[in-house]
Amino acid sequence: MIFIGKVPYRISLLGGASDLNWFVKEKQYGLCLGYPLKKFSYTIINKLPFDSQKGILDYSVREIYSSIDDIVHPIIREVLKEFHLNSYIELKSIGFANSGSGLGGSSSFLLSLIAALSKAFDLNLSNNEIIEKSCTIEINNLSKPIGKQDHFLCANGGINSFKFNSDDSVIRNNLSSIKKETISRLIKDFYLIPTNQNRNASKVLNSIKNDHSSINKILEIRNIAENFIKDKEEREYKIEEKFHASMRESWIVKKTLSNVMSDYLQDQFREINLLIPNNWIRLIGAGLGGYFLVSSKISYEEILKITNQNSIKGIFKAEISDEGLSCVCL
């Protein structure tokens, strides 16, 4: 029997950076608003016979291990250590995006790995327990300079907003049905355009942390998100106006954070902005690479025509997934 963990990547819309662990500890809380992308990480686990002498790990490279401590891949090593899983496994990882894509790839993989192992070894972890374990492993065990938004947005289907408190508690913010419906409609006109630049997110995030001007900028990003999340407006056109305005305002602040944009990305941004009529464009993830998210004012057919004529490769619709983390047994 094999066990397949399946978890979406994520799109962060508002509040990104305010979830960073150091910011939450200093400023009491952070916020996020976003959704899981209809693109997935899959982790396939096969439990090897009890008399096996080695385990097999097949991701971007292939590892054969005899001891957990010998495993090169830090996430796999720490997960097996966290759950004291000394039985040998065969692992295969399949994903849409490469590391450094800005779509929450490492968290998506980590969640899918824990979900598959939970089923394979009868750990009986709930979805919330899987999410919390994944946060602990990335933030505490591996000391990554990240926050919790990737884990929570990847693991929960549909549009969600979360508040991350300094005591480590997480609260799901209430969004009205009309606000969710409006955002869902707007997402139908969202597109992702690859920058063809992969980067080390940890280096970018450490740069932001070490820049003393960052904290006030992130406070501003949090305030923009909070104003939209808490707004009681029930008129659809007003929600739409405020959403687009919030996305534009948040991006104006975010792009001034340390190491978010390079000259190369600035050139790409300007080219896309000139070619595609849009409400806004923003870079997804920590910065220096990944994907641009575009809210288009024109049809899919027109988008494809423009991008094909101007050699913009790899564009696709940023569709929302109604499912979060899951695991099946075959």
Coordinates of C-alpha atoms in Angstrom, one line a residue:
M1 CA 0.0 0.0 0.0
I2 CA 1.2 3.5 -0.8
F3 CA 0.2 6.8 0.9
I4 CA -0.1 10.0 -1.1
G5 CA -0.2 13.4 0.6
K6 CA -1.6 16.2 -1.6
V7 CA -1.4 19.9 -0.7
P8 CA -1.9 23.0 -2.8
Y9 CA 0.5 25.9 -3.2
R10 CA -0.8 29.2 -2.1
I11 CA -1.4 32.8 -3.1
S12 CA -0.9 35.5 -0.5
L13 CA -3.0 38.6 -1.2
L14 CA -2.9 40.9 1.8
G15 CA -0.9 41.0 5.0
G16 CA 2.2 39.1 3.8
A17 CA 5.3 39.8 5.9
S18 CA 3.3 40.7 8.9
D19 CA 3.1 36.9 9.7
L20 CA 6.9 36.7 10.0
N21 CA 7.7 35.2 13.4
W22 CA 10.0 38.0 14.5
F23 CA 7.5 40.7 13.6
V24 CA 4.6 38.9 15.4
K25 CA 6.7 38.6 18.6
E26 CA 7.6 42.3 18.5
K27 CA 4.2 43.7 17.3
Q28 CA 1.8 41.2 19.0
Y29 CA 0.1 39.9 15.9
G30 CA 0.2 39.5 12.1
L31 CA -2.5 38.9 9.5
C32 CA -2.9 37.3 6.1
L33 CA -5.6 37.0 3.4
G34 CA -5.1 34.5 0.6
Y35 CA -6.1 31.2 -1.0
P36 CA -4.7 27.8 -2.1
L37 CA -3.7 27.6 -5.7
K38 CA -5.1 24.9 -7.9
K39 CA -1.6 23.4 -8.3
F40 CA -0.3 20.8 -5.9
S41 CA 2.6 19.1 -4.1
Y42 CA 2.4 15.3 -3.9
T43 CA 4.4 13.2 -1.6
I44 CA 4.2 9.4 -2.1
I45 CA 5.3 7.1 0.8
N46 CA 5.9 3.4 0.6
K47 CA 6.8 1.6 3.8
L48 CA 9.6 -0.8 3.1
P49 CA 9.8 -4.3 4.7
F50 CA 11.0 -4.5 8.3
D51 CA 14.2 -6.3 7.2
S52 CA 15.2 -3.5 4.7
Q53 CA 18.7 -2.2 5.2
K54 CA 18.3 1.2 3.5
G55 CA 15.6 3.8 2.6
I56 CA 15.1 5.6 -0.7
L57 CA 14.3 9.3 -1.1
D58 CA 13.5 10.6 -4.6
Y59 CA 12.9 14.3 -4.9
S60 CA 15.0 16.7 -7.1
V61 CA 17.8 14.3 -6.4
R62 CA 17.9 10.7 -5.2
E63 CA 19.2 9.7 -1.8
I64 CA 19.7 6.3 -0.2
Y65 CA 20.0 6.5 3.5
S66 CA 20.8 4.1 6.4
S67 CA 20.4 6.6 9.2
I68 CA 18.0 9.5 9.6
D69 CA 21.0 11.7 10.6
D70 CA 22.6 10.9 7.2
I71 CA 19.6 12.4 5.2
V72 CA 20.7 15.5 3.3
H73 CA 17.2 17.0 2.7
P74 CA 16.6 19.1 5.8
I75 CA 12.8 18.9 5.8
I76 CA 12.7 15.1 5.3
R77 CA 15.3 14.6 8.0
E78 CA 13.6 16.8 10.6
V79 CA 10.2 15.3 10.0
L80 CA 11.4 11.7 10.5
K81 CA 13.3 12.8 13.6
E82 CA 10.3 14.7 14.9
F83 CA 8.1 11.7 14.7
H84 CA 10.8 9.1 15.6
L85 CA 10.1 7.2 12.4
N86 CA 13.1 4.8 12.2
S87 CA 11.4 2.4 9.8
Y88 CA 12.8 2.7 6.3
I89 CA 10.6 4.3 3.7
E90 CA 10.6 4.9 0.0
L91 CA 9.6 8.5 -0.8
K92 CA 8.8 10.2 -4.1
S93 CA 8.0 13.9 -4.3
I94 CA 6.2 15.5 -7.2
G95 CA 5.5 19.2 -7.4
F96 CA 4.4 21.9 -9.8
A97 CA 6.8 24.6 -8.8
N98 CA 10.5 24.5 -8.1
S99 CA 12.0 25.7 -4.8
G100 CA 12.1 29.5 -4.6
S101 CA 8.9 30.0 -6.7
G102 CA 7.2 32.3 -4.1
L103 CA 4.2 30.0 -3.9
G104 CA 4.8 28.5 -0.5
G105 CA 6.4 25.4 -2.0
S106 CA 8.5 24.2 1.0
S107 CA 5.4 24.5 3.3
S108 CA 3.2 22.7 0.7
F109 CA 5.8 19.8 0.5
L110 CA 6.2 19.7 4.2
L111 CA 2.5 19.4 4.8
S112 CA 2.0 16.7 2.2
L113 CA 4.9 14.8 3.7
I114 CA 3.5 14.9 7.2
A115 CA 0.0 14.0 5.9
A116 CA 1.3 10.9 4.1
L117 CA 3.4 9.8 7.0
S118 CA 0.5 10.3 9.4
K119 CA -1.5 7.8 7.4
A120 CA 1.3 5.4 6.7
F121 CA 2.3 5.1 10.4
D122 CA -1.1 5.5 12.0
L123 CA -0.2 8.7 13.7
N124 CA -3.8 9.9 13.4
L125 CA -3.0 13.5 13.2
S126 CA -5.8 15.9 12.5
N127 CA -5.4 18.6 9.8
N128 CA -4.8 21.2 12.5
E129 CA -2.1 19.1 14.2
I130 CA -0.4 18.6 10.8
I131 CA -0.4 22.3 10.3
E132 CA 1.0 23.1 13.7
K133 CA 3.7 20.4 13.4
S134 CA 4.7 21.8 10.0
C135 CA 5.1 25.3 11.6
T136 CA 7.1 23.9 14.4
I137 CA 9.5 22.0 12.1
E138 CA 10.1 24.9 9.7
I139 CA 10.2 27.8 12.2
N140 CA 11.6 26.2 15.3
N141 CA 13.5 23.1 14.3
L142 CA 15.0 24.4 11.0
S143 CA 15.1 28.1 12.2
K144 CA 13.7 29.4 8.9
P145 CA 13.0 33.2 9.1
I146 CA 9.4 32.7 8.0
G147 CA 5.9 32.9 9.4
K148 CA 2.8 30.7 9.5
Q149 CA 0.8 32.0 6.6
D150 CA 2.1 29.5 4.0
H151 CA 1.1 26.6 6.2
F152 CA -2.3 27.9 7.0
L153 CA -3.2 29.1 3.4
C154 CA -1.9 25.9 1.8
A155 CA -3.7 23.6 4.1
N156 CA -7.2 25.2 4.1
G157 CA -9.4 25.3 1.0
G158 CA -11.0 28.4 -0.3
I159 CA -10.4 32.1 0.7
N160 CA -9.2 32.4 4.2
S161 CA -7.8 35.1 6.5
F162 CA -5.9 34.3 9.7
K163 CA -4.5 36.3 12.7
F164 CA -1.2 35.1 14.1
N165 CA -0.8 36.0 17.8
S166 CA 2.5 36.4 19.7
D167 CA 1.4 33.6 22.1
D168 CA 1.5 31.3 19.0
S169 CA -2.3 31.0 18.8
V170 CA -3.9 31.4 15.4
I171 CA -7.5 32.7 14.8
R172 CA -9.4 32.4 11.6
N173 CA -10.8 35.8 10.8
N174 CA -14.5 36.0 9.9
L175 CA -15.1 37.1 6.3
S176 CA -18.7 37.8 5.1
S177 CA -20.1 35.6 2.4
I178 CA -20.4 38.6 0.1
K179 CA -16.7 39.5 0.6
K180 CA -15.7 35.9 -0.2
E181 CA -18.0 35.8 -3.2
T182 CA -16.6 39.0 -4.5
I183 CA -12.9 38.0 -4.1
S184 CA -13.7 34.6 -5.7
R185 CA -15.2 36.4 -8.7
L186 CA -12.1 38.6 -9.0
I187 CA -9.8 35.6 -8.8
K188 CA -11.2 34.4 -12.1
D189 CA -9.2 37.3 -13.7
F190 CA -5.9 36.5 -11.9
Y191 CA -2.9 35.3 -13.8
L192 CA 0.6 34.2 -12.8
I193 CA 3.6 35.1 -15.0
P194 CA 7.0 33.4 -14.2
T195 CA 9.9 35.7 -13.6
N196 CA 12.3 32.8 -14.4
Q197 CA 14.2 33.8 -11.4
N198 CA 14.5 31.4 -8.5
R199 CA 15.8 32.7 -5.2
N200 CA 16.6 31.7 -1.6
A201 CA 13.6 33.0 0.3
S202 CA 15.5 32.8 3.6
K203 CA 18.2 35.2 2.4
V204 CA 15.6 37.7 1.3
L205 CA 13.6 37.4 4.5
N206 CA 16.8 37.8 6.6
S207 CA 17.6 40.9 4.7
I208 CA 14.2 42.3 5.5
K209 CA 14.6 41.4 9.1
N210 CA 18.0 43.1 9.3
D211 CA 16.8 46.3 7.7
H212 CA 15.6 48.7 10.5
S213 CA 13.2 50.4 8.2
S214 CA 11.3 47.2 7.6
I215 CA 9.2 47.2 10.8
N216 CA 7.2 50.4 10.0
K217 CA 6.7 49.2 6.4
I218 CA 5.3 45.9 7.6
L219 CA 3.1 47.7 10.1
E220 CA 1.7 49.6 7.1
I221 CA 1.1 46.4 5.2
R222 CA -0.7 44.9 8.2
N223 CA -2.9 48.0 8.6
I224 CA -3.9 47.9 4.9
A225 CA -4.9 44.2 5.3
E226 CA -6.7 44.8 8.6
N227 CA -8.7 47.7 7.2
F228 CA -9.9 45.5 4.3
I229 CA -10.6 42.4 6.5
K230 CA -12.5 44.3 9.1
D231 CA -14.5 46.5 6.7
K232 CA -18.2 45.9 7.1
E233 CA -19.1 47.1 3.6
E234 CA -21.7 44.8 2.0
R235 CA -22.1 46.4 -1.4
E236 CA -20.2 44.3 -3.9
Y237 CA -18.9 47.1 -6.1
K238 CA -17.5 48.8 -3.0
I239 CA -15.8 45.6 -1.8
E240 CA -14.2 45.3 -5.2
E241 CA -13.0 48.9 -5.2
K242 CA -11.5 48.5 -1.7
F243 CA -9.9 45.2 -2.6
H244 CA -8.1 46.5 -5.7
A245 CA -7.1 49.7 -3.8
S246 CA -5.7 47.6 -0.9
M247 CA -3.7 45.4 -3.3
R248 CA -2.2 48.4 -5.0
E249 CA -1.4 50.2 -1.7
S250 CA 0.1 47.1 -0.2
W251 CA 2.3 46.5 -3.2
I252 CA 3.6 50.1 -3.2
V253 CA 4.9 49.5 0.4
K254 CA 6.1 45.9 -0.2
K255 CA 8.3 46.7 -3.2
T256 CA 10.3 49.1 -1.0
L257 CA 11.3 46.4 1.4
S258 CA 14.9 45.3 1.2
N259 CA 15.8 43.0 -1.7
V260 CA 12.2 42.5 -3.0
M261 CA 12.8 43.9 -6.5
S262 CA 15.9 43.8 -8.7
D263 CA 16.6 45.9 -11.8
Y264 CA 15.7 42.8 -13.9
L265 CA 12.4 42.4 -12.1
Q266 CA 11.7 46.1 -12.5
D267 CA 12.1 45.7 -16.2
Q268 CA 9.8 42.7 -16.3
F269 CA 7.2 44.6 -14.2
R270 CA 7.2 47.6 -16.6
E271 CA 6.9 45.4 -19.6
I272 CA 3.9 43.5 -18.2
N273 CA 2.3 46.7 -17.1
L274 CA 2.6 48.2 -20.6
L275 CA 1.3 45.1 -22.4
I276 CA -1.5 43.8 -20.2
P277 CA -4.4 46.2 -19.2
N278 CA -4.6 45.5 -15.4
N279 CA -5.9 46.6 -12.1
W280 CA -2.6 45.9 -10.4
I281 CA 0.5 43.7 -10.6
R282 CA 2.6 42.4 -7.7
L283 CA 5.4 40.0 -7.0
I284 CA 4.3 36.9 -5.1
G285 CA 6.5 35.7 -2.2
A286 CA 9.4 37.1 -0.4
G287 CA 11.0 38.8 -3.4
L288 CA 13.8 38.6 -6.0
G289 CA 12.0 36.0 -8.1
G290 CA 9.1 33.6 -8.5
Y291 CA 5.9 34.9 -10.1
F292 CA 4.1 38.1 -10.9
L293 CA 0.4 38.0 -10.0
V294 CA -1.7 40.1 -12.4
S295 CA -5.3 41.2 -12.0
S296 CA -6.3 41.5 -15.7
K297 CA -9.0 43.8 -17.2
I298 CA -9.1 41.7 -20.4
S299 CA -10.2 38.2 -21.4
Y300 CA -8.2 35.0 -21.3
E301 CA -8.1 34.9 -25.1
E302 CA -6.8 38.5 -25.3
I303 CA -4.2 37.7 -22.6
L304 CA -2.9 34.7 -24.5
K305 CA -2.7 36.7 -27.8
I306 CA -0.7 39.5 -26.1
T307 CA 1.7 37.1 -24.3
N308 CA 2.3 34.9 -27.4
Q309 CA 3.0 37.9 -29.5
N310 CA 5.5 39.3 -27.0
S311 CA 7.3 36.1 -26.0
I312 CA 6.0 36.1 -22.5
K313 CA 6.1 32.4 -21.6
G314 CA 4.4 30.2 -19.0
I315 CA 1.4 32.4 -18.0
F316 CA -1.5 30.6 -16.4
K317 CA -4.7 31.3 -14.5
A318 CA -4.2 31.6 -10.7
E319 CA -7.3 29.5 -10.0
I320 CA -8.5 28.9 -6.5
S321 CA -8.6 25.4 -4.9
D322 CA -11.5 24.4 -2.7
E323 CA -9.5 21.7 -1.1
G324 CA -6.6 22.0 1.3
L325 CA -4.4 19.2 2.6
S326 CA -5.5 15.6 2.0
C327 CA -4.1 12.1 1.9
V328 CA -5.2 9.0 0.0
C329 CA -4.1 5.3 0.3
L330 CA -3.8 3.1 -2.8

